[in-house]
Coordinates of C-alpha atoms and ligand atoms in Angstrom, one line a residue:
Chain U
M959 CA 0.0 0.0 0.0
T960 CA 2.7 2.4 1.0
E961 CA 4.5 1.5 -2.2
V962 CA 1.6 2.6 -4.4
K963 CA 1.5 5.8 -2.4
D964 CA 5.2 6.4 -3.0
L965 CA 4.8 5.7 -6.7
E966 CA 1.9 8.2 -6.9
A967 CA 3.9 10.8 -5.1
L968 CA 6.8 10.3 -7.5
F969 CA 4.4 10.4 -10.4
Q970 CA 2.9 13.7 -9.2
A971 CA 6.4 15.1 -8.5
K972 CA 7.4 14.4 -12.1
I973 CA 4.3 16.1 -13.4
D974 CA 4.8 19.1 -11.2
A975 CA 8.4 19.3 -12.4
E976 CA 7.0 19.5 -16.0
Q977 CA 8.5 16.1 -17.0
K978 CA 6.6 14.1 -19.5
I979 CA 5.1 10.7 -18.6
E980 CA 6.2 8.1 -21.0
P981 CA 4.5 4.7 -21.9
K982 CA 6.9 2.6 -19.8
D983 CA 6.6 4.9 -16.7
W984 CA 4.4 3.9 -13.8
M985 CA 1.1 5.8 -13.8
P986 CA -2.1 5.6 -11.7
E987 CA -4.7 3.5 -13.4
K988 CA -7.1 6.5 -13.3
Y989 CA -4.6 8.6 -15.2
R990 CA -4.3 5.9 -17.8
K991 CA -8.0 5.5 -18.1
N992 CA -8.6 9.2 -18.3
L993 CA -6.1 9.5 -21.1
V994 CA -7.5 6.5 -23.0
R995 CA -10.9 8.1 -22.9
Q996 CA -9.6 11.5 -24.0
V997 CA -7.2 10.3 -26.7
S998 CA -9.5 7.8 -28.2
Q999 CA -12.4 10.3 -28.2
H1000 CA -10.1 12.7 -30.0
A1001 CA -9.1 10.0 -32.6
H1002 CA -12.7 9.2 -33.3
S1003 CA -13.5 12.9 -33.7
E1004 CA -10.8 13.2 -36.4
V1005 CA -12.3 10.2 -38.3
V1006 CA -16.0 11.0 -37.9
G1007 CA -15.1 14.6 -38.7
M1008 CA -14.1 13.5 -42.2
L1009 CA -17.8 12.8 -43.0
P1010 CA -19.4 16.3 -42.9
E1011 CA -16.5 17.8 -44.9
G1012 CA -16.2 14.8 -47.2
N1013 CA -19.8 15.5 -48.0
W1014 CA -18.7 18.5 -50.2
I1015 CA -15.6 17.2 -51.9
T1016 CA -17.4 16.1 -55.0
R1017 CA -19.3 19.4 -55.1
A1018 CA -16.5 21.8 -54.4
P1019 CA -16.9 25.0 -56.4
N1020 CA -13.6 25.0 -58.2
L1021 CA -10.6 22.8 -58.7
R1022 CA -8.4 24.7 -56.3
R1023 CA -11.0 24.5 -53.5
K1024 CA -11.5 20.8 -54.2
A1025 CA -7.7 20.2 -53.9
I1026 CA -7.5 22.1 -50.6
L1027 CA -10.5 20.3 -49.2
L1028 CA -9.2 16.9 -50.2
A1029 CA -5.9 17.7 -48.6
K1030 CA -7.6 18.9 -45.4
V1031 CA -9.8 15.8 -45.0
Q1032 CA -6.7 13.6 -45.7
D1033 CA -4.9 15.4 -42.9
E1034 CA -7.8 14.6 -40.5
A1035 CA -7.4 10.9 -41.4
G1036 CA -3.7 11.2 -40.6
H1037 CA -4.5 12.8 -37.3
G1038 CA -6.8 9.9 -36.6
L1039 CA -3.9 7.5 -37.2
Y1040 CA -1.4 9.3 -35.0
L1041 CA -4.0 9.4 -32.2
Y1042 CA -4.9 5.7 -32.5
S1043 CA -1.2 5.1 -32.2
A1044 CA -0.9 7.3 -29.1
C1045 CA -3.8 5.2 -27.7
E1046 CA -1.9 2.0 -28.4
T1047 CA 1.0 3.2 -26.2
L1048 CA -1.6 3.1 -23.3
G1049 CA -2.2 -0.6 -23.9
V1050 CA -5.4 -0.5 -26.0
T1051 CA -5.4 -1.8 -29.6
R1052 CA -6.8 0.2 -32.4
E1053 CA -9.3 -2.6 -33.1
S1054 CA -10.8 -2.4 -29.6
T1055 CA -10.8 1.4 -29.6
I1056 CA -12.7 1.4 -32.9
D1057 CA -15.1 -1.3 -31.6
D1058 CA -15.9 1.0 -28.7
L1059 CA -16.8 3.8 -31.2
L1060 CA -19.0 1.5 -33.2
S1061 CA -20.8 0.0 -30.2
G1062 CA -21.6 3.5 -29.0
K1063 CA -19.5 3.1 -25.9
A1064 CA -17.0 5.8 -26.9
K1065 CA -17.9 9.3 -27.9
Y1066 CA -16.6 11.7 -30.5
S1067 CA -17.0 15.5 -30.7
S1068 CA -20.6 16.3 -30.9
I1069 CA -19.9 19.1 -33.5
F1070 CA -19.8 16.5 -36.2
N1071 CA -23.4 15.6 -35.6
Y1072 CA -24.4 18.8 -37.4
P1073 CA -25.0 18.7 -41.1
T1074 CA -23.0 20.6 -43.8
L1075 CA -25.9 22.0 -45.8
T1076 CA -24.2 24.5 -48.1
W1077 CA -20.7 25.1 -49.3
A1078 CA -20.4 27.9 -46.7
D1079 CA -20.5 25.2 -44.0
I1080 CA -17.1 24.0 -45.3
G1081 CA -15.8 27.5 -44.6
A1082 CA -17.5 27.6 -41.2
I1083 CA -16.1 24.2 -40.2
G1084 CA -12.5 25.3 -41.0
W1085 CA -12.9 28.7 -39.4
L1086 CA -14.9 27.9 -36.3
V1087 CA -14.6 24.1 -35.7
D1088 CA -10.9 23.8 -36.5
G1089 CA -10.5 27.2 -34.9
A1090 CA -12.0 25.9 -31.6
A1091 CA -10.1 22.7 -31.9
I1092 CA -6.8 24.6 -32.2
M1093 CA -7.4 26.3 -28.8
N1094 CA -7.7 22.9 -27.2
Q1095 CA -4.9 21.3 -29.2
V1096 CA -2.3 24.1 -28.7
M1097 CA -2.9 23.5 -24.9
L1098 CA -2.5 19.8 -25.4
T1099 CA 1.0 20.2 -27.0
R1100 CA 2.0 20.7 -23.3
T1101 CA 0.0 17.9 -21.9
S1102 CA 1.8 15.6 -19.4
Y1103 CA 1.6 12.4 -21.5
G1104 CA 4.6 12.4 -23.9
P1105 CA 3.1 10.5 -26.9
Y1106 CA -0.1 12.6 -26.8
A1107 CA 1.9 15.9 -26.6
R1108 CA 4.1 14.9 -29.5
A1109 CA 1.1 13.9 -31.7
M1110 CA -0.4 17.3 -30.9
V1111 CA 2.7 19.1 -32.1
R1112 CA 2.4 17.5 -35.5
I1113 CA -1.3 18.0 -35.6
C1114 CA -1.2 21.7 -34.7
K1115 CA 1.0 22.6 -37.6
E1116 CA -1.7 21.3 -39.9
E1117 CA -4.7 22.7 -38.0
S1118 CA -3.7 26.3 -38.5
F1119 CA -3.8 25.7 -42.2
H1120 CA -7.2 24.2 -41.8
Q1121 CA -8.4 27.2 -39.9
R1122 CA -7.0 29.7 -42.5
Q1123 CA -8.5 27.9 -45.5
G1124 CA -11.9 27.9 -43.8
Y1125 CA -11.8 31.6 -42.9
E1126 CA -10.7 32.3 -46.5
I1127 CA -13.7 30.5 -47.9
I1128 CA -16.1 32.5 -45.6
A1129 CA -14.2 35.7 -46.4
V1130 CA -14.6 35.2 -50.1
L1131 CA -18.3 34.4 -49.8
S1132 CA -18.9 37.5 -47.6
K1133 CA -17.4 39.7 -50.3
G1134 CA -19.3 37.8 -53.1
T1135 CA -22.9 38.1 -54.5
P1136 CA -25.8 38.8 -52.1
E1137 CA -26.7 35.1 -52.2
Q1138 CA -23.1 34.1 -51.3
K1139 CA -23.1 36.6 -48.4
D1140 CA -26.4 35.2 -47.1
M1141 CA -24.9 31.7 -47.4
A1142 CA -21.9 32.8 -45.2
Q1143 CA -24.1 34.5 -42.6
D1144 CA -26.4 31.5 -42.4
A1145 CA -23.4 29.2 -41.9
L1146 CA -22.1 31.4 -39.0
N1147 CA -25.6 31.4 -37.5
R1148 CA -25.8 27.7 -37.5
W1149 CA -22.2 26.9 -36.4
W1150 CA -21.6 29.5 -33.8
W1151 CA -23.3 28.0 -30.8
P1152 CA -22.3 24.4 -31.5
S1153 CA -18.7 25.6 -31.8
L1154 CA -18.9 27.2 -28.4
M1155 CA -20.3 23.9 -27.1
M1156 CA -17.1 22.2 -28.3
F1157 CA -15.3 23.4 -25.2
G1158 CA -17.6 21.4 -23.0
P1159 CA -19.7 22.2 -19.9
H1160 CA -18.8 25.1 -17.6
D1161 CA -15.9 24.5 -15.3
G1162 CA -18.1 23.9 -12.3
E1163 CA -20.1 21.2 -14.1
S1164 CA -17.3 19.4 -15.9
A1165 CA -16.8 15.9 -14.6
H1166 CA -13.2 15.5 -15.5
T1167 CA -11.7 19.0 -15.1
A1168 CA -10.2 19.0 -11.6
E1169 CA -8.4 15.7 -12.0
S1170 CA -7.2 16.5 -15.5
M1171 CA -5.8 19.8 -14.3
K1172 CA -4.0 18.2 -11.4
W1173 CA -2.4 15.7 -13.8
K1174 CA -1.8 18.4 -16.4
I1175 CA -3.6 16.4 -19.0
K1176 CA -5.5 19.7 -19.4
R1177 CA -3.8 22.9 -18.5
E1178 CA -6.6 25.4 -19.2
S1179 CA -10.2 25.1 -18.2
N1180 CA -13.1 24.8 -20.6
D1181 CA -14.3 28.3 -19.9
E1182 CA -10.9 29.8 -20.3
L1183 CA -10.4 28.2 -23.7
R1184 CA -13.9 29.2 -24.8
Q1185 CA -13.3 32.8 -23.8
K1186 CA -10.1 32.9 -25.8
F1187 CA -11.9 31.5 -28.8
I1188 CA -14.8 34.0 -28.6
D1189 CA -12.4 37.0 -28.2
R1190 CA -10.5 36.0 -31.3
T1191 CA -13.4 34.9 -33.5
V1192 CA -15.7 37.9 -32.9
Q1193 CA -13.0 40.2 -34.3
Q1194 CA -12.5 37.9 -37.3
A1195 CA -16.2 38.1 -38.0
E1196 CA -16.2 41.9 -37.8
V1197 CA -13.4 42.1 -40.3
I1198 CA -15.4 40.4 -43.0
G1199 CA -18.7 42.0 -42.1
L1200 CA -20.6 39.1 -40.6
K1201 CA -22.7 39.2 -37.4
V1202 CA -22.2 36.8 -34.6
P1203 CA -25.6 35.5 -33.7
D1204 CA -25.6 36.4 -30.0
P1205 CA -27.6 39.5 -28.9
D1206 CA -25.9 39.5 -25.5
L1207 CA -22.4 39.7 -27.0
K1208 CA -20.5 42.9 -26.0
W1209 CA -17.0 44.0 -25.1
N1210 CA -16.4 44.2 -21.4
E1211 CA -13.7 46.8 -20.9
E1212 CA -13.1 45.8 -17.3
R1213 CA -12.5 42.2 -18.0
G1214 CA -10.8 42.8 -21.2
H1215 CA -13.0 40.1 -22.8
Y1216 CA -16.3 39.7 -24.6
D1217 CA -19.3 38.9 -22.5
H1218 CA -21.6 36.5 -24.2
G1219 CA -25.1 35.0 -23.9
E1220 CA -25.8 31.6 -22.3
I1221 CA -25.3 28.4 -24.3
D1222 CA -28.3 26.2 -24.7
W1223 CA -27.1 23.3 -22.6
K1224 CA -30.3 21.3 -23.3
E1225 CA -29.3 21.2 -26.9
F1226 CA -25.7 20.3 -25.9
W1227 CA -26.8 17.3 -23.8
N1228 CA -29.4 16.3 -26.3
V1229 CA -26.7 15.9 -29.0
V1230 CA -24.3 14.2 -26.7
E1231 CA -27.0 11.7 -25.8
G1232 CA -27.4 10.8 -29.5
N1233 CA -30.2 13.1 -30.6
G1234 CA -28.4 15.6 -32.8
P1235 CA -29.3 16.1 -36.4
C1236 CA -26.8 13.6 -37.8
N1237 CA -25.8 11.2 -34.9
H1238 CA -27.5 8.4 -36.6
E1239 CA -26.1 9.0 -40.0
R1240 CA -22.6 9.4 -38.8
M1241 CA -22.6 6.2 -36.9
K1242 CA -24.3 4.4 -39.7
A1243 CA -21.6 5.6 -42.1
R1244 CA -18.8 4.5 -39.8
I1245 CA -20.4 1.1 -39.2
A1246 CA -20.9 0.6 -42.9
A1247 CA -17.3 1.4 -43.7
H1248 CA -16.2 -1.0 -41.1
E1249 CA -18.5 -3.8 -42.1
N1250 CA -17.9 -3.4 -45.9
G1251 CA -14.2 -3.3 -45.2
R1252 CA -14.1 -6.5 -43.2
W1253 CA -13.4 -8.8 -46.1
V1254 CA -10.6 -6.4 -47.3
R1255 CA -8.9 -6.5 -43.9
E1256 CA -9.3 -10.3 -43.7
A1257 CA -7.8 -10.7 -47.2
A1258 CA -4.8 -8.6 -46.2
V1259 CA -4.2 -10.7 -43.1
A1260 CA -4.7 -14.0 -45.0
Y1261 CA -2.3 -13.0 -47.7
A1262 CA 0.3 -11.8 -45.3
S1263 CA 0.3 -15.1 -43.3
K1264 CA 0.4 -17.1 -46.5
K1265 CA 3.4 -15.2 -47.6
A1266 CA 5.1 -15.6 -44.2
R1267 CA 4.5 -19.4 -44.4
K1268 CA 6.0 -19.6 -47.8
K1269 CA 9.0 -17.7 -46.7
Q1270 CA 9.5 -20.0 -43.8
A1271 CA 9.2 -23.0 -46.0
A1272 CA 11.8 -21.7 -48.4
Chain O
M1117 CA -3.4 19.9 -85.6
S1118 CA -4.2 22.3 -82.7
N1119 CA -7.7 20.9 -82.8
A1120 CA -6.5 17.3 -82.5
L1121 CA -4.0 18.4 -79.7
F1122 CA -6.8 20.1 -77.8
T1123 CA -8.9 16.9 -78.0
Y1124 CA -6.0 14.7 -77.1
T1125 CA -5.1 16.8 -74.1
L1126 CA -8.7 16.8 -72.9
R1127 CA -8.7 13.0 -73.2
L1128 CA -5.7 12.8 -70.9
A1129 CA -7.1 15.4 -68.5
D1130 CA -10.7 14.0 -68.3
D1131 CA -9.5 10.4 -67.5
L1132 CA -7.8 11.9 -64.4
L1133 CA -10.4 14.3 -63.4
V1134 CA -13.2 11.7 -63.5
L1135 CA -11.1 9.1 -61.8
S1136 CA -10.2 11.6 -59.1
H1137 CA -13.9 12.3 -58.6
R1138 CA -14.7 8.6 -58.2
L1139 CA -11.8 8.1 -55.7
S1140 CA -12.8 11.1 -53.7
E1141 CA -16.2 9.5 -53.1
W1142 CA -14.4 7.0 -50.9
C1143 CA -13.1 9.7 -48.5
G1144 CA -14.3 8.8 -45.0
H1145 CA -15.7 5.4 -46.1
G1146 CA -12.5 3.4 -46.8
P1147 CA -12.1 -0.2 -45.5
V1148 CA -9.3 0.8 -43.2
L1149 CA -7.9 4.2 -42.4
E1150 CA -4.6 3.7 -44.3
E1151 CA -6.6 3.0 -47.5
D1152 CA -8.8 6.0 -46.9
I1153 CA -5.6 8.0 -46.9
A1154 CA -4.1 6.3 -49.9
L1155 CA -7.3 6.8 -52.0
T1156 CA -7.6 10.4 -51.0
N1157 CA -4.0 10.9 -51.8
R1158 CA -4.4 9.4 -55.2
A1159 CA -7.5 11.5 -55.8
L1160 CA -5.4 14.5 -55.0
D1161 CA -2.6 13.4 -57.4
H1162 CA -5.0 13.0 -60.3
L1163 CA -6.7 16.3 -59.5
G1164 CA -3.3 18.0 -59.8
E1165 CA -2.4 16.2 -63.0
A1166 CA -5.8 17.0 -64.5
R1167 CA -5.4 20.7 -63.6
N1168 CA -2.0 20.9 -65.4
L1169 CA -3.6 19.2 -68.5
L1170 CA -6.7 21.3 -68.5
Q1171 CA -4.7 24.5 -68.2
Y1172 CA -2.6 23.4 -71.2
A1173 CA -5.7 22.4 -73.1
G1174 CA -7.0 25.9 -72.6
Q1175 CA -3.8 27.3 -74.0
V1176 CA -3.9 25.1 -77.0
E1177 CA -7.5 26.1 -77.7
G1178 CA -6.7 29.7 -77.4
Q1179 CA -10.2 30.9 -76.4
G1180 CA -9.2 32.0 -72.9
R1181 CA -10.8 29.1 -71.1
S1182 CA -9.3 28.2 -67.7
D1183 CA -9.0 24.8 -66.1
D1184 CA -12.1 25.6 -64.1
D1185 CA -14.1 26.6 -67.2
L1186 CA -13.2 23.3 -68.9
A1187 CA -13.9 21.2 -65.8
F1188 CA -17.2 22.9 -64.7
L1189 CA -18.7 24.2 -67.9
R1190 CA -18.4 21.4 -70.4
N1191 CA -21.4 19.0 -70.7
E1192 CA -21.6 15.3 -70.9
R1193 CA -21.0 15.1 -74.6
Q1194 CA -17.9 17.3 -74.4
Y1195 CA -16.1 15.1 -71.9
R1196 CA -13.5 12.8 -73.5
N1197 CA -12.6 10.3 -70.8
V1198 CA -12.7 6.6 -71.2
K1199 CA -15.8 4.8 -69.8
L1200 CA -13.6 2.8 -67.5
V1201 CA -13.0 5.7 -65.1
E1202 CA -16.6 6.8 -64.8
Q1203 CA -17.8 3.3 -63.6
P1204 CA -19.2 3.3 -60.1
N1205 CA -16.8 2.5 -57.2
G1206 CA -18.7 -0.8 -56.3
D1207 CA -17.0 -2.8 -53.6
Y1208 CA -13.3 -2.3 -52.9
A1209 CA -12.4 -5.0 -55.4
H1210 CA -14.1 -3.0 -58.2
T1211 CA -12.3 0.2 -57.1
I1212 CA -8.9 -1.6 -57.0
A1213 CA -9.5 -3.4 -60.3
R1214 CA -10.5 -0.2 -62.0
N1215 CA -7.4 1.5 -60.6
F1216 CA -5.2 -1.4 -61.7
L1217 CA -6.5 -1.6 -65.3
F1218 CA -6.1 2.1 -65.6
D1219 CA -2.6 2.1 -64.1
A1220 CA -1.4 -0.7 -66.3
Y1221 CA -2.2 1.6 -69.3
H1222 CA -1.4 5.0 -67.7
L1223 CA 2.1 4.3 -66.5
P1224 CA 3.5 3.2 -69.9
L1225 CA 1.6 6.1 -71.5
M1226 CA 3.3 8.6 -69.2
H1227 CA 6.7 7.0 -69.9
A1228 CA 6.2 7.1 -73.6
L1229 CA 5.0 10.8 -73.4
L1230 CA 8.4 11.7 -72.1
K1231 CA 9.6 11.3 -75.7
S1232 CA 6.8 13.4 -77.2
K1233 CA 7.7 16.4 -79.4
D1234 CA 5.3 18.5 -77.4
D1235 CA 7.4 20.1 -74.6
Q1236 CA 4.4 20.8 -72.4
L1237 CA 3.2 17.2 -72.5
V1238 CA 6.7 16.1 -71.7
A1239 CA 6.8 18.4 -68.7
I1240 CA 3.4 17.2 -67.5
A1241 CA 4.2 13.5 -68.0
G1242 CA 7.5 14.1 -66.2
K1243 CA 5.7 15.0 -63.0
A1244 CA 3.1 12.3 -63.4
V1245 CA 5.5 9.4 -63.9
K1246 CA 6.5 9.1 -60.3
E1247 CA 2.9 9.2 -59.1
A1248 CA 1.8 6.7 -61.7
T1249 CA 4.6 4.3 -60.6
Y1250 CA 3.4 4.5 -57.1
H1251 CA -0.3 4.1 -58.1
L1252 CA 0.5 0.9 -60.1
R1253 CA 2.4 -0.5 -57.2
H1254 CA -0.5 0.1 -54.8
S1255 CA -3.2 -1.3 -57.1
S1256 CA -1.1 -4.3 -58.1
E1257 CA -0.3 -5.2 -54.5
W1258 CA -4.0 -5.2 -53.7
M1259 CA -4.9 -7.3 -56.7
V1260 CA -2.4 -9.9 -55.5
R1261 CA -3.7 -9.7 -51.9
F1262 CA -7.3 -10.1 -53.1
G1263 CA -6.5 -12.8 -55.6
D1264 CA -4.4 -14.8 -53.2
G1265 CA -6.1 -13.8 -50.0
T1266 CA -9.4 -15.4 -49.0
D1267 CA -11.9 -17.3 -51.1
E1268 CA -14.2 -14.3 -50.8
S1269 CA -11.6 -11.7 -51.8
H1270 CA -10.6 -13.9 -54.7
Q1271 CA -14.1 -14.2 -55.9
R1272 CA -14.8 -10.5 -55.6
A1273 CA -11.6 -9.6 -57.5
Q1274 CA -12.4 -12.0 -60.3
T1275 CA -15.9 -10.6 -60.6
A1276 CA -14.6 -7.1 -60.7
L1277 CA -12.1 -7.9 -63.5
D1278 CA -14.8 -9.7 -65.4
D1279 CA -17.2 -6.7 -65.1
L1280 CA -14.6 -4.1 -66.1
W1281 CA -12.7 -5.9 -68.8
T1282 CA -15.1 -4.7 -71.5
F1283 CA -13.9 -1.1 -70.8
T1284 CA -10.2 -1.8 -71.5
G1285 CA -10.4 -1.9 -75.3
E1286 CA -11.1 1.8 -75.4
L1287 CA -7.8 2.6 -73.8
F1288 CA -6.0 1.8 -77.0
V1289 CA -8.4 3.3 -79.5
E1290 CA -6.8 4.2 -82.9
D1291 CA -8.9 7.1 -84.3
D1292 CA -8.1 10.2 -86.4
V1293 CA -7.0 12.3 -83.5
Q1294 CA -4.7 9.6 -82.3
K1295 CA -3.3 8.9 -85.7
E1296 CA -2.7 12.6 -86.6
L1297 CA -0.8 13.2 -83.3
E1298 CA 1.1 9.9 -83.7
K1299 CA 2.3 11.0 -87.1
A1300 CA 3.4 14.4 -85.6
G1301 CA 5.4 12.6 -83.0
I1302 CA 3.2 14.1 -80.2
A1303 CA 1.2 11.1 -79.1
P1304 CA 2.9 7.8 -78.5
A1305 CA 1.8 4.8 -80.7
S1306 CA -0.9 2.6 -79.0
G1307 CA 0.8 -0.6 -79.9
P1308 CA 3.7 -0.5 -77.4
I1309 CA 1.4 0.8 -74.7
K1310 CA -1.0 -2.1 -75.3
A1311 CA 2.0 -4.5 -75.1
A1312 CA 3.1 -3.0 -71.8
F1313 CA -0.5 -3.2 -70.5
D1314 CA -0.7 -6.8 -71.5
S1315 CA 2.5 -7.8 -69.8
T1316 CA 1.7 -6.0 -66.6
V1317 CA -1.8 -7.5 -66.5
N1318 CA -0.6 -11.0 -67.2
E1319 CA 2.2 -10.8 -64.7
V1320 CA 0.1 -9.4 -61.8
L1321 CA -2.9 -11.7 -62.5
K1322 CA -0.6 -14.7 -62.5
E1323 CA 0.8 -13.8 -59.1
A1324 CA -2.8 -13.1 -57.9
T1325 CA -4.0 -16.5 -59.2
L1326 CA -6.7 -14.6 -61.1
K1327 CA -7.9 -15.4 -64.6
R1328 CA -7.5 -12.9 -67.4
P1329 CA -10.9 -12.4 -68.9
E1330 CA -11.5 -13.2 -72.5
D1331 CA -11.5 -10.3 -75.0
G1332 CA -15.2 -10.2 -75.8
F1333 CA -17.2 -7.2 -76.8
M1334 CA -15.3 -4.0 -76.1
A1335 CA -17.2 -0.8 -75.1
E1336 CA -16.2 2.4 -76.9
G1337 CA -17.4 5.9 -77.3
G1338 CA -16.0 7.8 -74.3
R1339 CA -13.2 9.3 -76.3
D1340 CA -15.9 10.9 -78.6
G1341 CA -18.2 12.0 -75.8
R1342 CA -20.6 9.1 -75.9
H1343 CA -20.5 7.9 -72.3
T1344 CA -22.3 5.6 -70.0
E1345 CA -25.2 7.0 -68.0
H1346 CA -22.9 7.4 -65.0
L1347 CA -21.1 10.5 -66.3
G1348 CA -24.2 12.7 -66.2
Y1349 CA -24.6 12.2 -62.5
I1350 CA -20.9 12.8 -61.9
L1351 CA -21.0 16.1 -63.7
A1352 CA -24.3 17.1 -62.1
E1353 CA -22.7 16.8 -58.8
M1354 CA -19.3 18.2 -59.7
Q1355 CA -20.7 21.2 -61.6
Y1356 CA -23.6 22.0 -59.3
L1357 CA -22.3 25.3 -57.7
Q1358 CA -20.8 26.7 -60.9
R1359 CA -24.1 26.0 -62.7
A1360 CA -26.3 27.3 -59.9
Y1361 CA -24.4 30.6 -59.4
P1362 CA -23.0 31.5 -62.8
G1363 CA -20.0 33.8 -62.7
A1364 CA -19.6 33.8 -58.9
E1365 CA -16.2 33.7 -57.4
W1366 CA -15.4 31.1 -54.8
Ligands
FE2_2069 FE1 -10.0 18.3 -36.5
FE2_2070 FE1 -7.4 17.2 -37.1
FE2_2071 FE1 -8.4 20.1 -38.8

């Protein structure tokens, strides 16, 4: 008993001294579980996130935009790969992690349960969704678990390109024809609040915050990150002449931040619990990809083992 | 001559643009994440190659049409791709077999174009050769895995080959455009490309323990703009925004 306590003290001392925890280091089981939950959820979000954007690749308005969007969605698949690998360093296989997604046991970011209805939504996703994700991910480059932090460094480099291309799409639309400007404003109207929800519940109500902060898995709270995002994004909207759909939004001189209206938490929980506009479609698409790919994966395994046997025999 | 060169360049471009479109349909739905990335990557390669060719076609035509104009504002009868590339993705075996049959033709074509008398086509082929080499390796490896994998994968791969074989004849069509450019030393002769195609196909199918389909009826018409019904839907989707908001900037 004392031994575990000593180990825990050592572990915490290491974290307090800003040393990274590596896969072979001792770690409390709860730390490991917390990380598995977070990293796998993040991996699933990258992969499910390919669906709403993939929805517009074949309809992109010109060849340049099509190439950028393809490259972006491909990046997200790559992020999924790094993160599944980071998960494996915590002792869970990619297969079992994916099974948890498909059985509904594991979650992914609720934002991807909203539909991409117009081309402007592709802009809004890059600008707002990747923009919100960056806030979180920049923080995570300094997370205490080494493999997760290193995956985040690679990912962040690409995310800022994602954010820029999205903002550029929206900026071009807002300078375009009246129809295009409406399209841009409508996308902002629909994606603004769900983007704010991406940071999770208020600090007081977040189930994992305190522990995650102590272990430096997270280093800034949900509300702090959300505020940063709002402050930056409101200014970006102003530059291109779009209106953030929050009547209570105003600059607070004293705080040096924007005050904003309350998030509709009923909607948030509703979507988390599976009743968003696209929860069903997203899961159906992932399950179909997995099921339809089964014979492909089996063939690859069968061929590899045949080949290995032949090699042994020779 | 410039008319024939315009058509020839469009043929090269449209094969890649339409195949890129089909491959991009897989994005987010691949059988395993690595393949999702590989197909998207390939869609991106073809898109880049198609853009180079469309830009050049626009120059050859001399009417000031851009790559986007040619991609988004030509109709079904003006597209010049082979029917093979517009065929639906089907299961993964169909997608891989379609890639493989195209690659077995496309790689030797790109190699041969390096000796063309048209400097632009030489430059474009020079960039494409490396990608085409990788694409053929990827599709061949999967043909072998499927053919020599499980009973199910073998069956699916054979069915895919049998279904698609009829579309391979058109890859080597000898019409006026082809003959005129061949004479001018711009387009490589079809004979050696066909020979390279045959030897790749025979070699890979042998290793895959798959049967080469018999040469029966061969579908044609794509090169002249007479397509299967699939192309209309591809273009309706691809061109939607440009058609719905004429002249808008994106
Ligand atoms: Fe993302
Ligand atoms: Fe990402
Ligand atoms: Fe991203």
